[in-house]
Coordinates of C-alpha atoms in Angstrom, one line a residue:
M237 CA -11.5 -40.0 -23.6
M238 CA -9.9 -37.0 -21.9
G239 CA -9.3 -36.0 -26.0
S240 CA -13.2 -36.3 -26.7
R241 CA -13.6 -34.0 -23.6
V242 CA -11.2 -31.4 -24.6
A243 CA -12.6 -31.1 -28.3
A244 CA -16.2 -30.6 -26.9
A245 CA -15.1 -27.9 -24.7
L246 CA -13.2 -26.3 -27.4
L247 CA -16.3 -26.5 -29.4
R248 CA -18.3 -25.2 -26.9
R249 CA -16.0 -22.3 -26.4
G250 CA -16.1 -21.5 -30.4
R251 CA -20.2 -21.6 -30.7
D252 CA -20.5 -19.3 -27.7
Q253 CA -17.9 -16.5 -29.1
A254 CA -19.9 -17.3 -32.7
S255 CA -23.2 -16.4 -30.8
S256 CA -21.6 -13.4 -29.3
L257 CA -20.1 -12.3 -32.6
M258 CA -23.5 -12.4 -34.3
A259 CA -25.5 -10.7 -31.6
A260 CA -23.2 -7.8 -31.9
R261 CA -23.9 -7.7 -35.3
L262 CA -27.6 -8.0 -35.5
P263 CA -30.1 -5.0 -34.7
R264 CA -31.8 -4.6 -31.8
G265 CA -35.1 -6.8 -31.6
A266 CA -34.0 -9.2 -34.3
P267 CA -34.6 -13.0 -33.7
A268 CA -31.3 -15.2 -32.9
P269 CA -30.5 -17.0 -35.9
S270 CA -31.0 -21.0 -35.0
P271 CA -27.5 -23.0 -34.3
A272 CA -28.8 -25.9 -36.5
A273 CA -29.9 -23.4 -39.4
P274 CA -27.8 -24.5 -42.9
R275 CA -25.5 -22.4 -44.7
V276 CA -27.5 -19.8 -47.0
R277 CA -26.0 -19.6 -50.5
S278 CA -29.1 -18.3 -52.1
G279 CA -28.3 -14.4 -51.9
S280 CA -27.4 -11.8 -54.9
V281 CA -25.2 -9.7 -55.1
C282 CA -24.8 -6.4 -57.6
G283 CA -21.9 -4.0 -56.9
C284 CA -18.7 -3.4 -58.8
G285 CA -14.9 -3.0 -57.8
G286 CA -14.0 -3.4 -54.0
G287 CA -16.6 -1.3 -52.3
G288 CA -19.8 -1.1 -54.4
G289 CA -22.7 -3.1 -54.3
L290 CA -25.8 -4.3 -52.7
L291 CA -26.0 -7.2 -50.3
T292 CA -29.2 -9.1 -49.3
G293 CA -29.3 -10.3 -45.7
S294 CA -29.1 -14.2 -47.1
R295 CA -25.6 -13.4 -48.0
S296 CA -24.7 -11.5 -44.5
T297 CA -26.2 -14.4 -42.6
G298 CA -24.2 -16.9 -45.0
S299 CA -20.9 -14.9 -43.8
V300 CA -21.9 -15.0 -40.2
F301 CA -22.2 -18.5 -40.3
S302 CA -18.6 -18.9 -42.1
A303 CA -17.2 -16.4 -38.9
S304 CA -18.9 -18.9 -36.6
R305 CA -16.9 -21.9 -37.9
L306 CA -13.9 -20.1 -37.8
A307 CA -14.7 -18.8 -34.6
S308 CA -14.4 -22.7 -33.0
F309 CA -10.5 -22.2 -34.2
H310 CA -10.1 -19.0 -32.3
A311 CA -10.7 -21.4 -29.1
F312 CA -7.5 -22.9 -29.5
R313 CA -6.1 -19.9 -28.2
S314 CA -6.5 -20.9 -24.8
I315 CA -3.8 -24.0 -25.3
G316 CA -1.5 -21.4 -25.6
S317 CA -0.1 -18.5 -27.7
K318 CA 3.6 -19.9 -27.6
T319 CA 2.7 -23.5 -28.7
L320 CA 2.9 -24.6 -32.6
M321 CA -0.7 -23.5 -33.1
G322 CA -0.4 -20.1 -31.6
Q323 CA 0.8 -18.1 -35.4
C324 CA -2.0 -20.0 -36.8
T325 CA -4.9 -19.1 -34.3
R326 CA -3.7 -15.4 -34.6
K327 CA -4.3 -15.5 -38.4
M328 CA -7.3 -17.2 -37.9
T329 CA -8.4 -14.0 -35.6
T330 CA -7.3 -11.7 -38.3
T331 CA -9.6 -13.7 -40.7
V332 CA -12.5 -13.6 -38.6
A333 CA -12.2 -9.8 -38.1
A334 CA -12.0 -9.5 -41.5
M335 CA -15.2 -11.4 -42.4
N336 CA -16.9 -9.0 -39.1
S337 CA -16.2 -6.3 -41.5
G338 CA -18.0 -7.2 -44.3
V339 CA -21.0 -7.7 -42.2
A340 CA -20.1 -4.6 -40.9
N341 CA -20.1 -3.3 -44.4
A342 CA -23.5 -5.0 -45.3
A343 CA -25.2 -3.8 -43.0
A344 CA -23.6 -0.1 -44.2
Y345 CA -25.1 -0.6 -47.5
S346 CA -28.4 -1.2 -47.1
G347 CA -28.8 2.3 -46.0
L348 CA -27.1 3.5 -49.0
K349 CA -29.1 6.3 -51.5
L350 CA -28.9 4.6 -54.9
L351 CA -29.2 6.6 -57.9
V352 CA -31.4 3.8 -59.4
T353 CA -34.4 2.0 -58.0
K354 CA -36.3 -1.3 -58.6
G355 CA -33.1 -3.5 -57.5
P356 CA -30.1 -4.8 -59.2
Q357 CA -32.0 -5.6 -62.6
A358 CA -32.5 -2.1 -63.2
Q359 CA -28.9 -0.8 -61.9
K360 CA -27.3 -3.1 -64.4
A361 CA -29.8 -2.3 -67.3
I362 CA -29.2 1.5 -66.9
G363 CA -25.3 0.9 -66.4
I364 CA -25.3 -0.6 -69.8
W365 CA -27.2 1.8 -71.2
L366 CA -25.0 5.0 -69.9
F367 CA -21.8 3.2 -71.0
G368 CA -23.0 2.6 -74.7
C369 CA -23.9 6.4 -74.5
A370 CA -20.2 7.2 -73.5
T371 CA -18.7 5.1 -76.0
W372 CA -21.1 6.3 -78.6
V373 CA -19.9 9.8 -78.0
F374 CA -16.2 8.6 -77.5
G375 CA -16.7 7.5 -81.3
L376 CA -18.6 11.1 -81.9
V377 CA -15.6 12.8 -80.9
I378 CA -12.8 10.9 -83.1
L379 CA -15.0 11.1 -85.9
G380 CA -15.1 15.0 -85.5
G381 CA -11.2 14.7 -85.4
V382 CA -11.1 12.6 -88.7
T383 CA -13.6 15.2 -90.4
R384 CA -11.5 18.4 -89.5
L385 CA -8.2 16.4 -90.7
T386 CA -10.1 15.8 -93.9
R387 CA -11.1 19.1 -94.1
S388 CA -14.2 17.8 -94.7
G389 CA -16.2 20.0 -92.1
L390 CA -17.1 22.9 -94.4
S391 CA -18.3 20.5 -97.4
M392 CA -22.3 21.3 -96.2
T393 CA -23.2 24.9 -96.6
D394 CA -26.4 24.9 -94.9
W395 CA -27.9 22.9 -91.9
K396 CA -31.4 21.8 -90.6
F397 CA -31.9 21.2 -86.9
T398 CA -34.3 18.1 -88.0
G399 CA -31.3 16.7 -90.5
S400 CA -32.5 15.5 -94.4
L401 CA -31.8 12.9 -96.5
P402 CA -28.2 12.9 -98.8
P403 CA -28.1 13.5 -102.2
M404 CA -29.8 10.5 -104.1
S405 CA -29.4 11.4 -107.8
D406 CA -26.7 12.9 -109.9
E407 CA -28.9 16.3 -110.4
E408 CA -28.8 16.6 -106.6
W409 CA -25.1 15.7 -106.2
L410 CA -24.5 18.7 -108.6
L411 CA -26.6 20.9 -106.6
E412 CA -24.5 20.2 -103.7
F413 CA -21.6 20.4 -105.3
E414 CA -22.6 23.8 -106.9
K415 CA -23.7 25.4 -103.4
Y416 CA -19.9 24.2 -102.0
K417 CA -18.2 26.1 -105.3
L418 CA -19.5 29.0 -103.7
S419 CA -17.9 28.7 -100.7
P420 CA -14.2 30.6 -99.8
E421 CA -12.6 27.0 -99.1
Y422 CA -13.3 25.7 -102.8
K423 CA -12.2 29.1 -104.2
R424 CA -8.8 29.3 -102.3
V425 CA -8.3 25.8 -101.1
N426 CA -9.8 23.2 -103.6
K427 CA -10.5 24.9 -106.4
G428 CA -10.8 22.3 -109.5
M429 CA -12.2 19.6 -107.0
S430 CA -13.7 16.6 -109.2
L431 CA -17.5 15.5 -107.8
G432 CA -16.0 12.3 -106.6
D433 CA -13.7 14.3 -104.1
F434 CA -16.3 16.4 -103.0
K435 CA -18.8 13.2 -102.3
F436 CA -15.6 12.1 -99.9
I437 CA -15.7 15.2 -97.7
Y438 CA -19.5 15.4 -98.2
W439 CA -20.2 11.8 -96.6
M440 CA -17.5 12.8 -93.8
E441 CA -19.6 15.8 -92.7
Y442 CA -22.7 13.8 -93.2
G443 CA -21.8 11.2 -91.1
H444 CA -20.9 12.9 -88.5
R445 CA -24.1 14.7 -88.1
M446 CA -25.8 11.7 -88.5
W447 CA -23.9 10.2 -85.7
G448 CA -24.8 12.9 -83.2
R449 CA -28.5 12.8 -84.0
A450 CA -28.1 9.2 -83.7
L451 CA -26.8 9.5 -80.3
G452 CA -30.2 11.7 -79.3
F453 CA -32.2 9.0 -80.3
L454 CA -30.0 6.2 -78.4
F455 CA -30.4 8.3 -75.2
S456 CA -33.7 9.6 -75.5
V457 CA -35.7 6.9 -76.0
P458 CA -34.4 4.2 -73.3
F459 CA -34.4 7.6 -71.1
A460 CA -38.0 7.5 -71.4
Y461 CA -38.3 4.1 -70.8
F462 CA -36.6 3.8 -67.6
I463 CA -38.6 6.7 -66.4
A464 CA -41.7 4.9 -67.2
K465 CA -40.7 2.1 -65.1
G466 CA -39.8 4.1 -62.3
Y467 CA -36.3 3.2 -62.2
V468 CA -34.6 6.5 -62.7
T469 CA -34.7 8.4 -59.1
R470 CA -35.3 12.3 -59.3
Q471 CA -31.6 12.8 -58.8
L472 CA -30.6 11.0 -61.5
G473 CA -33.4 12.4 -63.7
L474 CA -32.2 15.6 -63.3
R475 CA -28.6 15.0 -64.0
L476 CA -29.7 13.4 -67.5
S477 CA -31.9 15.6 -68.3
G478 CA -29.3 18.4 -68.2
L479 CA -26.9 16.2 -70.4
F480 CA -29.7 15.8 -72.5
A481 CA -30.1 19.6 -73.3
L482 CA -26.6 19.9 -73.5
G483 CA -26.7 17.2 -76.1
A484 CA -29.4 19.0 -77.9
G485 CA -27.2 22.3 -77.8
Q486 CA -24.4 20.7 -79.5
G487 CA -25.6 20.6 -82.5
L488 CA -26.2 24.5 -82.8
I489 CA -22.8 25.0 -81.6
G490 CA -21.0 22.9 -84.5
W491 CA -23.3 25.0 -86.9
W492 CA -22.3 27.9 -85.2
M493 CA -18.7 26.7 -85.7
V494 CA -19.1 26.1 -89.1
K495 CA -20.7 28.9 -90.3
S496 CA -17.9 31.1 -89.1
G497 CA -15.7 28.7 -91.5
L498 CA -18.1 30.0 -94.7
E499 CA -17.5 33.7 -94.4
E500 CA -14.7 35.3 -96.5
P501 CA -11.1 35.6 -94.7
A502 CA -10.1 39.2 -93.3
S503 CA -6.9 38.8 -95.7
E504 CA -6.6 37.1 -99.0
Y505 CA -3.6 35.2 -97.9
V506 CA -5.2 33.6 -95.1
Q507 CA -7.1 30.1 -95.8
P508 CA -10.6 29.8 -95.3
R509 CA -11.0 27.9 -91.5
V510 CA -13.4 28.0 -88.4
S511 CA -13.3 29.8 -85.9
P512 CA -10.6 28.7 -82.7
Y513 CA -12.8 29.8 -80.3
R514 CA -15.6 28.4 -82.0
L515 CA -13.8 25.0 -82.3
A516 CA -12.6 25.0 -78.8
T517 CA -16.1 25.7 -77.7
H518 CA -17.8 22.7 -79.7
L519 CA -14.7 20.2 -78.5
T520 CA -15.0 21.3 -74.5
S521 CA -19.0 20.6 -74.9
A522 CA -18.2 17.3 -76.1
F523 CA -15.7 16.2 -73.4
V524 CA -18.5 17.5 -70.5
I525 CA -20.9 15.8 -72.3
Y526 CA -18.9 12.5 -72.4
C527 CA -17.4 13.0 -68.8
G528 CA -20.7 14.0 -67.6
I529 CA -22.3 10.7 -69.0
L530 CA -19.3 8.5 -68.0
W531 CA -19.5 9.9 -64.3
T532 CA -22.8 9.3 -63.9
A533 CA -22.4 5.2 -65.4
L534 CA -20.2 4.8 -62.8
S535 CA -21.8 6.4 -60.0
V536 CA -24.6 4.2 -60.9
V537 CA -22.8 0.6 -61.0
M538 CA -20.3 1.4 -58.1
P539 CA -22.2 3.5 -55.6
E540 CA -19.5 3.5 -53.1
P541 CA -16.0 3.8 -53.9
P542 CA -13.2 0.5 -52.9
A543 CA -12.9 0.8 -49.1
G544 CA -11.4 -2.4 -47.4
S545 CA -10.0 -0.5 -44.2
M546 CA -10.1 2.9 -42.9
N547 CA -6.5 3.3 -43.6
W548 CA -7.4 2.8 -47.5
V549 CA -9.7 5.3 -46.9
N550 CA -7.5 8.0 -45.3
S551 CA -4.7 7.3 -48.0
A552 CA -7.4 7.6 -50.8
A553 CA -8.3 11.0 -49.3
K554 CA -4.6 12.3 -49.7
I555 CA -4.1 11.2 -53.0
K556 CA -7.4 12.7 -54.3
K557 CA -5.7 16.5 -52.9
L558 CA -3.3 15.5 -55.8
A559 CA -5.8 13.8 -58.3
I560 CA -8.3 16.5 -58.8
P561 CA -5.4 19.0 -59.8
V562 CA -3.8 16.7 -62.4
S563 CA -7.2 16.1 -63.8
A564 CA -7.5 19.7 -64.5
V565 CA -4.4 20.1 -65.9
V566 CA -5.2 17.1 -68.4
G567 CA -8.4 18.9 -69.3
I568 CA -6.6 22.1 -70.1
T569 CA -4.3 20.3 -72.3
A570 CA -6.8 18.9 -74.2
I571 CA -8.6 22.1 -74.9
S572 CA -5.8 23.7 -75.5
G573 CA -5.3 20.9 -78.7
A574 CA -8.4 22.1 -80.0
F575 CA -6.6 25.9 -80.6
V576 CA -3.7 23.9 -82.1
A577 CA -6.5 22.7 -84.5
G578 CA -8.4 25.7 -84.8
N579 CA -5.4 27.6 -85.9
D580 CA -3.4 24.8 -88.0
A581 CA -0.8 25.2 -85.6
G582 CA 0.1 21.6 -86.1
H583 CA 1.9 22.5 -89.5
A584 CA 4.2 24.8 -88.0
Y585 CA 7.6 24.1 -86.6
N586 CA 7.5 20.4 -87.1
T587 CA 10.9 19.9 -85.0
F588 CA 11.3 18.4 -81.5
P589 CA 12.2 19.7 -78.8
K590 CA 13.2 23.0 -80.5
M591 CA 10.8 25.0 -82.6
G592 CA 12.8 25.4 -85.4
D593 CA 16.1 26.6 -84.5
T594 CA 15.2 28.3 -81.2
W595 CA 13.5 27.2 -78.2
I596 CA 11.1 29.9 -77.9
P597 CA 10.0 31.7 -81.3
E598 CA 10.7 35.5 -81.5
D599 CA 6.9 36.1 -82.2
V600 CA 5.3 34.7 -79.4
F601 CA 3.7 37.7 -78.5
A602 CA 3.7 39.7 -81.7
M603 CA -0.1 40.5 -81.1
E604 CA -2.0 42.9 -79.8
P605 CA -3.7 43.1 -77.4
F606 CA -1.3 40.4 -75.5
I607 CA -4.1 38.1 -74.5
R608 CA -4.8 37.2 -78.2
N609 CA -1.4 35.4 -78.6
F610 CA -2.6 32.5 -76.9
F611 CA -5.3 31.7 -78.7
E612 CA -4.6 33.2 -82.2
N613 CA -0.7 33.3 -82.3
T614 CA 0.3 29.8 -84.1
S615 CA 3.8 30.1 -82.4
T616 CA 2.5 30.9 -79.0
V617 CA -0.5 28.3 -79.3
Q618 CA 1.8 25.6 -80.1
L619 CA 4.5 26.7 -77.6
N620 CA 1.5 26.6 -74.7
H621 CA 0.5 23.2 -75.8
R622 CA 4.0 21.7 -75.8
I623 CA 4.4 23.6 -72.1
L624 CA 0.8 21.9 -70.9
A625 CA 1.8 18.2 -72.4
T626 CA 5.1 18.1 -70.4
T627 CA 3.2 19.7 -67.5
T628 CA 0.7 16.6 -67.8
L629 CA 3.4 13.9 -68.0
L630 CA 5.4 14.9 -65.1
S631 CA 2.0 15.9 -62.9
V632 CA 0.9 12.1 -63.4
G633 CA 4.4 10.9 -62.8
G634 CA 4.2 12.9 -59.5
L635 CA 0.8 11.1 -58.8
W636 CA 2.3 7.8 -59.4
L637 CA 5.3 8.3 -57.3
A638 CA 3.2 9.8 -54.3
A639 CA 0.7 6.6 -54.6
R640 CA 3.7 4.3 -54.1
K641 CA 4.5 6.0 -50.5
V642 CA 1.0 5.4 -49.2
D643 CA -1.0 1.9 -48.4
M644 CA -4.1 2.1 -50.8
H645 CA -6.4 -0.5 -52.5
P646 CA -4.2 -2.1 -55.2
A647 CA -6.7 -1.6 -57.9
I648 CA -6.1 2.1 -57.7
K649 CA -2.7 1.8 -57.4
S650 CA -2.6 -0.1 -60.6
L651 CA -5.0 2.4 -62.2
I652 CA -2.8 5.0 -61.9
G653 CA 0.0 3.1 -63.2
S654 CA -1.9 2.9 -66.3
T655 CA -2.8 6.4 -65.9
L656 CA 0.9 7.1 -66.4
G657 CA 1.4 4.7 -69.1
M658 CA -1.2 6.3 -71.2
A659 CA 0.2 10.0 -70.7
A660 CA 3.6 8.7 -71.9
L661 CA 2.1 7.1 -74.8
Q662 CA 0.2 10.5 -75.4
V663 CA 2.9 12.7 -75.2
T664 CA 4.4 9.8 -77.5
L665 CA 1.9 10.5 -80.4
G666 CA 1.7 14.3 -80.1
I667 CA 5.3 14.5 -80.8
S668 CA 5.2 11.8 -84.0
T669 CA 2.0 14.0 -85.0
L670 CA 3.9 16.9 -85.1
L671 CA 7.2 15.8 -86.9
M672 CA 5.2 13.8 -89.2
Y673 CA 3.0 16.8 -90.2
V674 CA 0.0 15.6 -88.9
P675 CA -1.4 12.5 -90.7
T676 CA -4.7 11.9 -90.6
S677 CA -4.1 8.6 -88.5
L678 CA -1.7 9.9 -86.4
G679 CA -3.9 12.7 -85.5
S680 CA -7.1 10.8 -84.9
A681 CA -4.8 8.5 -82.8
H682 CA -3.6 11.8 -80.6
Q683 CA -7.1 12.8 -80.1
A684 CA -8.3 9.7 -79.1
G685 CA -5.3 9.4 -76.5
A686 CA -6.7 12.9 -74.9
L687 CA -10.1 11.5 -74.4
T688 CA -8.5 8.2 -72.8
L689 CA -6.5 9.9 -70.8
L690 CA -9.3 11.7 -69.7
S691 CA -11.2 9.1 -69.1
L692 CA -8.7 7.7 -66.9
M693 CA -8.6 10.4 -64.6
I694 CA -12.5 10.5 -64.5
L695 CA -12.2 6.7 -63.4
L696 CA -9.4 7.4 -60.7
T697 CA -11.0 10.2 -59.2
H698 CA -14.4 8.5 -59.0
T699 CA -12.8 5.5 -57.3
L700 CA -10.9 8.3 -55.0
R701 CA -14.2 9.5 -53.4
R702 CA -15.1 9.5 -50.0
P703 CA -17.3 7.1 -49.1
S704 CA -20.8 7.1 -47.7
P705 CA -20.9 8.0 -43.8
A706 CA -22.7 4.5 -43.4
L707 CA -19.6 3.1 -44.6
L708 CA -17.3 5.1 -42.9
K709 CA -19.3 4.2 -39.5
S710 CA -18.9 0.5 -40.3
L711 CA -15.3 0.6 -41.3
A712 CA -14.4 2.3 -38.0
S713 CA -16.5 -0.1 -35.8
A714 CA -15.0 -2.8 -38.0
V715 CA -11.7 -1.3 -36.5
K716 CA -12.6 -1.2 -32.9
S717 CA -13.9 -4.9 -33.1
T718 CA -10.6 -6.0 -33.9

C-alpha cells in the first residue's frame, strides 16, 4: 500500500516537471497539449548531416512527449543522490536536457532562410540535380586531362559555338585530316600519322567538346523547370545564373586556348602547344564552376552545419580559421599543375626528391623579366609545383593535428582524417607520375586526385561554417536550461 502511494507520488511529480518543460518550449499563446494525447510519429524530417534539416511540429511534439516519459525518472532523485539509483538518475537528467536541446533546435530551424521553397521534395530534387551537374563537371575535367595527355586537343582546327556533327563519310574524314595536316603540330610532331590515328585524337577532342555542350543542356533545362515550378529563391536563382554564364563562357575560353596551339611557334626547335596561361585560365574556370556548383548543392541539402553543442560550434570556428588558408594552398597547388602541363614540365627532371643531380637547378631564374620564370621556365615551374605539393601535405597534416586537440563533431574529425589521407595519396600519385614519365593513366589519376582533394576541402569548409543566429540562440538556451 505504501509502495503504491510512493509510486503514485513520483509519477505525479514527473508529470508536473514534464508539463513545465513543455511550457518553457512552447510559444506564447499556444495551447498546451493534452496529457492523454498519444505520441505522434507522422512528422517528416528533411536534412543532412548532424545539423541541416526542417522538422515539422509533429516531430517536435513527439520529442516533448518522449521528454515527458523520461522526466518521470527524474523524480527518483528525491530518494537521495547517494542511493543505488543516484548515478542512473543523473544520466537520465542529461538525456532529458539533450532532448530539450533537440526541441529547441527544431524551433530554430523553423525560422531558417532556405535556398529552396515548396518543401523537402523540392529540396531533394534540386540537390540531386546539382550534385549530378557537379559530377558531370568532374568527369569533364578528367576527360579534358586525358585529351591533353593523348595530344588530341589540337586535332580540330575550327570551332562553332553551336557545335557540328562529326565526319560521317570517308570524304569528310579526309577533308578534316587535310585541315589538320596544315597545323604546326602535324608538321613538327605527327608527320606521317595515319588516318586511323587521326580519327582517335579527333574523337577525343570531339567527345570533350560535346561533353561540355551536354552540360549546358543538363543545367539549363532543369533550371528552367525549377524556376517555373517556383522552387528556386531569388538568391539561388542569381547564383545559378552566374554559374551558367561562366559555363557558357568556358567554351569560348577553351577555343581561345586551342587557337594558341594552332599558331606557328617562335622557334623551329619548340614543339607546338597551347599557351600555359590560357591552359591555366581554362582549368581555373572549370575548377571555379565545379566548386560553385558543389558548394551550392551542399547549401541546398545542408542549410545548417552540424552543431550539437556550443562547444562544438566554438571548436569548429577555431578549425575554420586554419581550414580556409589550407584550402587556398590546395587550390593554388592545383592551378600550378596547369602550368606544369602547359610547359610539359612533367617530362623534365624525372627524379625525386632531387631534380636531376641537384636540389635546385641552376637555370631556375634564367628568364627575363624575372616573373616569367614562375610561369614559363620548365625548371622553375616544376620546382614550384614540388614545393607547393609538399606545403599542401604539411598544411593538411597540421590541420589534422589541430583538430585532434579540440572537442568537435566526430563527423568533421573523420572528414579531416580523410582529407589527410587523400593529400598523401595525391602526393604519391604525383611522384609516381613524374618517375614514370607521365603515362596517361597516372596523369589522369593525378588530375582526378587534385579535384578530389579540392572537393574534400570544399566539404570541410562548408561543414565548418557558422550556424545561423536562430540555431546559436537555441543552443545557448539549451545550455542554460541544463
